[in-house]
Each structure stands twice: as structure tokens, then as C-alpha cells.
JSON list of C-alpha atoms in Angstrom, two decimals:
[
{"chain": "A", "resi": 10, "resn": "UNK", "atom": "CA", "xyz": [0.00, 0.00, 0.00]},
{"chain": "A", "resi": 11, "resn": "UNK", "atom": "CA", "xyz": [1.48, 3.57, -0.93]},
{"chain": "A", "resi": 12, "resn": "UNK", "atom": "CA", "xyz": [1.99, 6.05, 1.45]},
{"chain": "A", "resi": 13, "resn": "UNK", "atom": "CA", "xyz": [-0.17, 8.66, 1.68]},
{"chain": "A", "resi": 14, "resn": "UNK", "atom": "CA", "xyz": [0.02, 12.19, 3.50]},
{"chain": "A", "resi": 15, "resn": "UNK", "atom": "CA", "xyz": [-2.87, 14.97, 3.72]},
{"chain": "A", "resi": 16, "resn": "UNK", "atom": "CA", "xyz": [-2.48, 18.30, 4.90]},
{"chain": "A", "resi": 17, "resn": "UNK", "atom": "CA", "xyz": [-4.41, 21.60, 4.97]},
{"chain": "A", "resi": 18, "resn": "UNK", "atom": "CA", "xyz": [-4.31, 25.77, 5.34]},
{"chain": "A", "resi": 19, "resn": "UNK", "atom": "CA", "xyz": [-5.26, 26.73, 9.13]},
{"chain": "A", "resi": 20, "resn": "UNK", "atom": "CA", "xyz": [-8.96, 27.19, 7.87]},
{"chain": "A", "resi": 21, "resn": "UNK", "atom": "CA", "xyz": [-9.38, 24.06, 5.93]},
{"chain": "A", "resi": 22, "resn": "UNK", "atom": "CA", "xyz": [-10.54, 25.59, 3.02]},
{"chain": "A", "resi": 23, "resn": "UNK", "atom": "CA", "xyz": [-7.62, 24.11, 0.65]},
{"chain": "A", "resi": 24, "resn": "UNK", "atom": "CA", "xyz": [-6.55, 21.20, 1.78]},
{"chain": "A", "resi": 25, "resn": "UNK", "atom": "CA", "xyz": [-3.97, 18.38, 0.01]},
{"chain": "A", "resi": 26, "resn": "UNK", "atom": "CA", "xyz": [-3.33, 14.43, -0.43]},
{"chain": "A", "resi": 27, "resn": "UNK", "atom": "CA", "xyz": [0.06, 13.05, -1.63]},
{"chain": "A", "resi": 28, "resn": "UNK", "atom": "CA", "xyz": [0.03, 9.71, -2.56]},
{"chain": "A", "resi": 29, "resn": "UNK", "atom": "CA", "xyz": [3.63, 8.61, -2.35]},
{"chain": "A", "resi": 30, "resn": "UNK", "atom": "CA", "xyz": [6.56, 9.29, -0.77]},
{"chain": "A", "resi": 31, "resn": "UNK", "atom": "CA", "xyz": [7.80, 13.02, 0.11]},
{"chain": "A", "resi": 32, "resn": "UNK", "atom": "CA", "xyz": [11.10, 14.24, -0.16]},
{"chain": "A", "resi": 33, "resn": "UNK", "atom": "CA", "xyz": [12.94, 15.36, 3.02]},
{"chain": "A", "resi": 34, "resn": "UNK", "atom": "CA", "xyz": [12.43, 18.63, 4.50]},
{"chain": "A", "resi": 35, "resn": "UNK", "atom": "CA", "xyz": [14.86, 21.59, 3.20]},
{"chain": "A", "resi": 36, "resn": "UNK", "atom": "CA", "xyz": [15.45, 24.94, 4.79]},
{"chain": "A", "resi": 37, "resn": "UNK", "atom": "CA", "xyz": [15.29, 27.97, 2.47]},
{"chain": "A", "resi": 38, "resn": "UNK", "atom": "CA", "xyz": [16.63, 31.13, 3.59]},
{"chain": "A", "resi": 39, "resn": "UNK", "atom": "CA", "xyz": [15.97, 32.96, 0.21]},
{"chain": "A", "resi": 40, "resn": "UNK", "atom": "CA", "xyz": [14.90, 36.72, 0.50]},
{"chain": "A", "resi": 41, "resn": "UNK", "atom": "CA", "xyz": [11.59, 35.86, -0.54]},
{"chain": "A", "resi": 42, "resn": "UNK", "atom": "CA", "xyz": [11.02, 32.56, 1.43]},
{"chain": "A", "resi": 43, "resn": "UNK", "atom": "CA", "xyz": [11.52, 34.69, 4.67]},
{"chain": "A", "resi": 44, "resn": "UNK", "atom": "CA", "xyz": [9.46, 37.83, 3.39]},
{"chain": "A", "resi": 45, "resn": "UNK", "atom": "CA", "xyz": [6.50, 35.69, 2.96]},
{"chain": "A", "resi": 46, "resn": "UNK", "atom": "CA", "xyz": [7.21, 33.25, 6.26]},
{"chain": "A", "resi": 47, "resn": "UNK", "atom": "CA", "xyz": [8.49, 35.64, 8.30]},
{"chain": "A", "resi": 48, "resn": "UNK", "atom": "CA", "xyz": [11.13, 33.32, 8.73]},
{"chain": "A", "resi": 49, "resn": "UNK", "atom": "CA", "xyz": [12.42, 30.46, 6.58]},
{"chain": "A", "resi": 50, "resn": "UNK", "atom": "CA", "xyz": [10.56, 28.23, 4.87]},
{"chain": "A", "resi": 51, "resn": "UNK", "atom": "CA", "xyz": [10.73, 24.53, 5.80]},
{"chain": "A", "resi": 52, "resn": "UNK", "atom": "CA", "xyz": [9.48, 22.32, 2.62]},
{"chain": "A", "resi": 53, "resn": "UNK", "atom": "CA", "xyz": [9.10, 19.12, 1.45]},
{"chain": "A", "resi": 54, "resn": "UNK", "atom": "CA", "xyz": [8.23, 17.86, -2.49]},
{"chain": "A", "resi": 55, "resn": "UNK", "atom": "CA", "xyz": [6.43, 15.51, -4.07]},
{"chain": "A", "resi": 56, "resn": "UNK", "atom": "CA", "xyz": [6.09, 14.69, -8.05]},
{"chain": "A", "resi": 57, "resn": "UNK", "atom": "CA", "xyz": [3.26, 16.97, -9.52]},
{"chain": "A", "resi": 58, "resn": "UNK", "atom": "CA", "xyz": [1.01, 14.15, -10.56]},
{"chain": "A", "resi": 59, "resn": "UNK", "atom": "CA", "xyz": [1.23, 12.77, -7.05]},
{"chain": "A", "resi": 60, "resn": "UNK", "atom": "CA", "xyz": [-0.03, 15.59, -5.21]},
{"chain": "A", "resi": 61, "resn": "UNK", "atom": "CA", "xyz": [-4.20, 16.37, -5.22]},
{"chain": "A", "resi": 62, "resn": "UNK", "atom": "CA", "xyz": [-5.22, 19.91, -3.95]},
{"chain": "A", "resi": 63, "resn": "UNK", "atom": "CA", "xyz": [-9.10, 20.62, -2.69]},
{"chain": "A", "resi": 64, "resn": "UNK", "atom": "CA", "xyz": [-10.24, 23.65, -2.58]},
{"chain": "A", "resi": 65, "resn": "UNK", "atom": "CA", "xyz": [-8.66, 27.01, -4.81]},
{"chain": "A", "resi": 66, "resn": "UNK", "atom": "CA", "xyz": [-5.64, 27.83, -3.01]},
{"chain": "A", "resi": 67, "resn": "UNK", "atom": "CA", "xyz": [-4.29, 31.39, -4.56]},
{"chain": "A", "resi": 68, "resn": "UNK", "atom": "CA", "xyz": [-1.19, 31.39, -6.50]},
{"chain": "A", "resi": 69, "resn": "UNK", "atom": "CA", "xyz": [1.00, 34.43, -6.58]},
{"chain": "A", "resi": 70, "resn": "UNK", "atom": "CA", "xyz": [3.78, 34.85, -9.34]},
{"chain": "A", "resi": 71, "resn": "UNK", "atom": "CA", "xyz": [7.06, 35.69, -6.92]},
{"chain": "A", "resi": 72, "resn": "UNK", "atom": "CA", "xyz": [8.99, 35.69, -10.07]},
{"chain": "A", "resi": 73, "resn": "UNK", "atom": "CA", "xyz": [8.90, 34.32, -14.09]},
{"chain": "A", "resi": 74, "resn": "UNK", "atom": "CA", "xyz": [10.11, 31.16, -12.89]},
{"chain": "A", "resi": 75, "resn": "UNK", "atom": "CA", "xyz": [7.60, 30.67, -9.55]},
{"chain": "A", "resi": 76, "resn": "UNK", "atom": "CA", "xyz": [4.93, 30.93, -8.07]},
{"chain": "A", "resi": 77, "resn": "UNK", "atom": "CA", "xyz": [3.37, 30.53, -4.29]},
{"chain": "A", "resi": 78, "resn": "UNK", "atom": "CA", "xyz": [0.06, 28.92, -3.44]},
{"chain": "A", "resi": 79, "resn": "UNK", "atom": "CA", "xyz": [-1.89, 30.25, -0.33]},
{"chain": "A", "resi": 80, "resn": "UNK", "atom": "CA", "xyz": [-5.36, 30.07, 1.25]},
{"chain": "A", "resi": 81, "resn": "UNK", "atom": "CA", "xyz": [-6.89, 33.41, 0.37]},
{"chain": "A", "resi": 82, "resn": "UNK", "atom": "CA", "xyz": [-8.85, 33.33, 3.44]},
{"chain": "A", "resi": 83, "resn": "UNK", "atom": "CA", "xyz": [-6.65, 32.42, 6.32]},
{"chain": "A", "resi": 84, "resn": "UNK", "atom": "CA", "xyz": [-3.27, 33.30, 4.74]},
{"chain": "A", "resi": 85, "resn": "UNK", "atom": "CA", "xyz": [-1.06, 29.95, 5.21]},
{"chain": "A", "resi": 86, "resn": "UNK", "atom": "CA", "xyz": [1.58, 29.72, 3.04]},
{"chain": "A", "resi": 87, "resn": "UNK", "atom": "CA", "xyz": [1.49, 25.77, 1.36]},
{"chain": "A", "resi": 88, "resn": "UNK", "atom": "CA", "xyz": [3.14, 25.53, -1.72]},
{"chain": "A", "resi": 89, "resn": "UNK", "atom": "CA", "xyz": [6.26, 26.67, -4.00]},
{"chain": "A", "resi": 90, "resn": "UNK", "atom": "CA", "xyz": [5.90, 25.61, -7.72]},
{"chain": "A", "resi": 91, "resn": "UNK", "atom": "CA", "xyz": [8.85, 26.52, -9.71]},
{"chain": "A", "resi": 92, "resn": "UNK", "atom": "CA", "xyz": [10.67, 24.71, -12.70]},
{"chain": "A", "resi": 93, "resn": "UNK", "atom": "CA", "xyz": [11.35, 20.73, -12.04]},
{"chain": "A", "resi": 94, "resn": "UNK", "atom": "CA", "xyz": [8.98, 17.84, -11.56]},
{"chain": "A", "resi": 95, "resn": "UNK", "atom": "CA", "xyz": [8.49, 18.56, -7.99]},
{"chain": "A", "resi": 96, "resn": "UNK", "atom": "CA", "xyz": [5.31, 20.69, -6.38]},
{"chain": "A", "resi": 97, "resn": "UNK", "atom": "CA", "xyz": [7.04, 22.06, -3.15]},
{"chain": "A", "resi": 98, "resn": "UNK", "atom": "CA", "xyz": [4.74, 21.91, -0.28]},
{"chain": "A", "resi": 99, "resn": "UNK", "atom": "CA", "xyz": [5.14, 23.56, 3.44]},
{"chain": "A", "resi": 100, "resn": "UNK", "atom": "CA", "xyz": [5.78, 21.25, 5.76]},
{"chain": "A", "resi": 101, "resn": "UNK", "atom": "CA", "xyz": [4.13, 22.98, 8.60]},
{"chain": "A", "resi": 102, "resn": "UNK", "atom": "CA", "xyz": [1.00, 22.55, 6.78]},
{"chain": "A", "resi": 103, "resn": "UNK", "atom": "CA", "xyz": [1.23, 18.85, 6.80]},
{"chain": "A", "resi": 104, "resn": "UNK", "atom": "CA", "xyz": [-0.86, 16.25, 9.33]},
{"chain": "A", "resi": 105, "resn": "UNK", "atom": "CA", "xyz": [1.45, 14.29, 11.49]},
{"chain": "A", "resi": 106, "resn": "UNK", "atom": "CA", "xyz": [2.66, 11.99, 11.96]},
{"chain": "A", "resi": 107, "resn": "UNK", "atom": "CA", "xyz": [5.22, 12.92, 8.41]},
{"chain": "A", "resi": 108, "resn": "UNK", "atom": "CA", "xyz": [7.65, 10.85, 9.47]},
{"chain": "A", "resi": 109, "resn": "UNK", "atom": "CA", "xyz": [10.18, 13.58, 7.54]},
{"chain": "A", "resi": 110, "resn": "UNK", "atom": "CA", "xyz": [13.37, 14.79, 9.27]},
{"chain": "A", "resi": 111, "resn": "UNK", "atom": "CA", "xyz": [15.46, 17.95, 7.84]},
{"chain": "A", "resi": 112, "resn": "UNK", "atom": "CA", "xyz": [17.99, 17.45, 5.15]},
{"chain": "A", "resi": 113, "resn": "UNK", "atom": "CA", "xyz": [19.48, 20.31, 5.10]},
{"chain": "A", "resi": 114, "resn": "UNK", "atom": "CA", "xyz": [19.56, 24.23, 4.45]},
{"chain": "A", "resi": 115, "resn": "UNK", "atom": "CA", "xyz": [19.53, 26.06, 1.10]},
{"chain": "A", "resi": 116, "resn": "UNK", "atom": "CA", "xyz": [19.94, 30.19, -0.03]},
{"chain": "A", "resi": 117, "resn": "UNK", "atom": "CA", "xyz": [22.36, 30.49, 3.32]},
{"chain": "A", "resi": 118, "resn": "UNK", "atom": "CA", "xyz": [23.95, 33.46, 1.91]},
{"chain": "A", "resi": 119, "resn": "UNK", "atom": "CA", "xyz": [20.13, 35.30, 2.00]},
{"chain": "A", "resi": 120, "resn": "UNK", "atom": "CA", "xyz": [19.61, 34.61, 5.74]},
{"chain": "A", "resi": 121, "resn": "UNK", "atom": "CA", "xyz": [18.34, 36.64, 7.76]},
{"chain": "A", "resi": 122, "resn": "UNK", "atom": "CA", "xyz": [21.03, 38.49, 10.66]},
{"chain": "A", "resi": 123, "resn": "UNK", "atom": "CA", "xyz": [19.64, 37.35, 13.72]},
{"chain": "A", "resi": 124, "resn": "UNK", "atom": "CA", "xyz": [20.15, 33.83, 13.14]},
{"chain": "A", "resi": 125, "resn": "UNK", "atom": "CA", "xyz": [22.74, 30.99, 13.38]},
{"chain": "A", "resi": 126, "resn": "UNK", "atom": "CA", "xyz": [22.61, 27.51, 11.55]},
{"chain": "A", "resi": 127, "resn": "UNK", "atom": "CA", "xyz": [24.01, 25.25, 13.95]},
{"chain": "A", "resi": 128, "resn": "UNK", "atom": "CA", "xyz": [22.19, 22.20, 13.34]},
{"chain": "A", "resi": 129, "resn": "UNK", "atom": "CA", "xyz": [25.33, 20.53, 11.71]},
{"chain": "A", "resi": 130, "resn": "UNK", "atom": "CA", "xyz": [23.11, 19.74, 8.34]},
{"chain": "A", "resi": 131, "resn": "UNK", "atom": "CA", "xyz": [24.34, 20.19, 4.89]},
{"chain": "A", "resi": 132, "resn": "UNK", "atom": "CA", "xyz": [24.33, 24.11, 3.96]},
{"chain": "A", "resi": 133, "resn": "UNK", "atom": "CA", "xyz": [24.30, 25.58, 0.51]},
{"chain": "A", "resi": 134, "resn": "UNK", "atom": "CA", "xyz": [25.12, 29.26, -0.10]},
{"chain": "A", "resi": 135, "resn": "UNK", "atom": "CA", "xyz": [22.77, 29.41, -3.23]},
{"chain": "A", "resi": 136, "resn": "UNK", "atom": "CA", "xyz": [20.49, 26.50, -4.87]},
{"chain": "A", "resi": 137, "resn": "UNK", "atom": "CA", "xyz": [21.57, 22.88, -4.25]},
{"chain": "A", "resi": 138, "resn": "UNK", "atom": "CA", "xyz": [20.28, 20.55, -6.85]},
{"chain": "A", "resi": 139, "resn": "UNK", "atom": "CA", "xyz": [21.26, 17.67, -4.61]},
{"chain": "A", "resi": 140, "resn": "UNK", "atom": "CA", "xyz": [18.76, 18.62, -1.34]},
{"chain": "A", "resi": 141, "resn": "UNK", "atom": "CA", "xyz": [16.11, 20.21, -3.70]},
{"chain": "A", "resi": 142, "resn": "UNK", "atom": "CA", "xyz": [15.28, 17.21, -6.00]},
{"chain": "A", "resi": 143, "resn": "UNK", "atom": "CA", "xyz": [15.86, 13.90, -3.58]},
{"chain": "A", "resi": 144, "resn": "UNK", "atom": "CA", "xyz": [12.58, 11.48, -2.84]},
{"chain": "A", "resi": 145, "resn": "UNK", "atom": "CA", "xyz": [14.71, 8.54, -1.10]},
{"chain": "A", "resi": 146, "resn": "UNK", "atom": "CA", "xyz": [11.92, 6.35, -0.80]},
{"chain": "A", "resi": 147, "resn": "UNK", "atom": "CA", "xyz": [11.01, 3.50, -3.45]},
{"chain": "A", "resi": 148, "resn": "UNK", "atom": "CA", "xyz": [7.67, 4.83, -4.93]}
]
């Protein structure tokens, strides 16, 4: 039997199933991933095709090669979709158990000043094709 995970905005007016496994969870500390956090971003993928979204969530073009999804009524930040096969997906927003762990931090150069990362994870200055694309699980 497949795995499956489900997760929702705060609301529960979009809500999400991903039948498969998910990729572990990567730190961004882009500009942009903290601007619309507040933070970082903690986020997990899953192939497109895998991943079934109810509800409308709102998508907002960050730049010509992505966009964010959000629930336009409570606000929560759920997805990334950018170039790859991969939908990136919040994984605050998931239902637990995930059974995820973090991977690793990416856009370290962006972070924000009052900060360390001290986790002893893999960091990346910039993108990292390596953290950004793995599912390790047999689908």
C-alpha cells in the first residue's frame, strides 16, 4: 500500500493528499522565502502528478520562474511551484505523523542576521540541486 500524507491551510478551506513518498524537508533562507514566512521556509516535495489539492488555493507569481500557493482566506503559506517535476509543499502545513526529518539548508547566503545555523546539516550558499530534488523512498 502507498503512502499517503494529507495536509491543509489553518482554515481548511484548501486542503492536500500526496500519494507517495515526500522528499525530506529543506530549509530555504531565500529573501523571498523569509518575506513571505516571516522566517524560513521549511518544505518538502512531491512529483506533480502525485499531489491532489481541494479547494482554490491562490497562487502568486514571486517571479517568471515561480509561483506561491496560499489560502486566500486564512493566509497559510502551502506551496512553491517553480521549474522541475516537484510541487514544493510547506511542511508545517502537513498532518502528522510525516515521518520527515530535515535534510538540510539552502539560499544560506540570503539569511536573515539574527540567526545561526548550527544544526550541523548540509548548507548551501545558493540552490543545491542535490537537497532540492531527492525522494529517497522507493515509490
Amino acid at each position: 500500500m502507498p503512502e499517503v500524507h494529507r495536509g491543509s491551510c489553518l482554515c481548511g478551506q484548501v486542503a492536500y493528499l500526496v500519494r507517495g513518498p515526500l522528499r525530506p524537508v529543506v530549509a530555504c533562507h531565500c529573501g523571498q522565502c523569509r518575506k513571505t514566512s516571516g522566517h524560513h521556509v521549511a518544505a518538502t516535495s512531491a512529483p506533480r502528478g502525485a499531489v491532489e489539492i481541494s479547494g482554490e488555493p491562490c497562487w502568486y507569481e514571486s517571479s517568471r520562474t515561480a509561483r506561491r500557493g496560499f489560502c486566500d482566506t486564512c493566509g497559510s503559506n502551502l506551496f512553491w511551484d517553480g521549474p522541475g517535476e516537484n510541487l514544493s509543499i510547506f511542511a508545517g502545513t502537513l498532518d502528522n505523523p510525516t515521518g520527515l526529518e530535515l535534510a538540510g539548508h539552502i539560499f544560506c547566503a540570503d539569511k536573515g542576521d539574527y540567526y545561526e545555523i548550527a544544526d550541523g546539516l548540509p548548507k548551501a550558499e545558493g540552490r543545491d540541486p542535490k537537497l532540492t530534488t531527492m525522494i529517497l523512498k522507493e515509490q
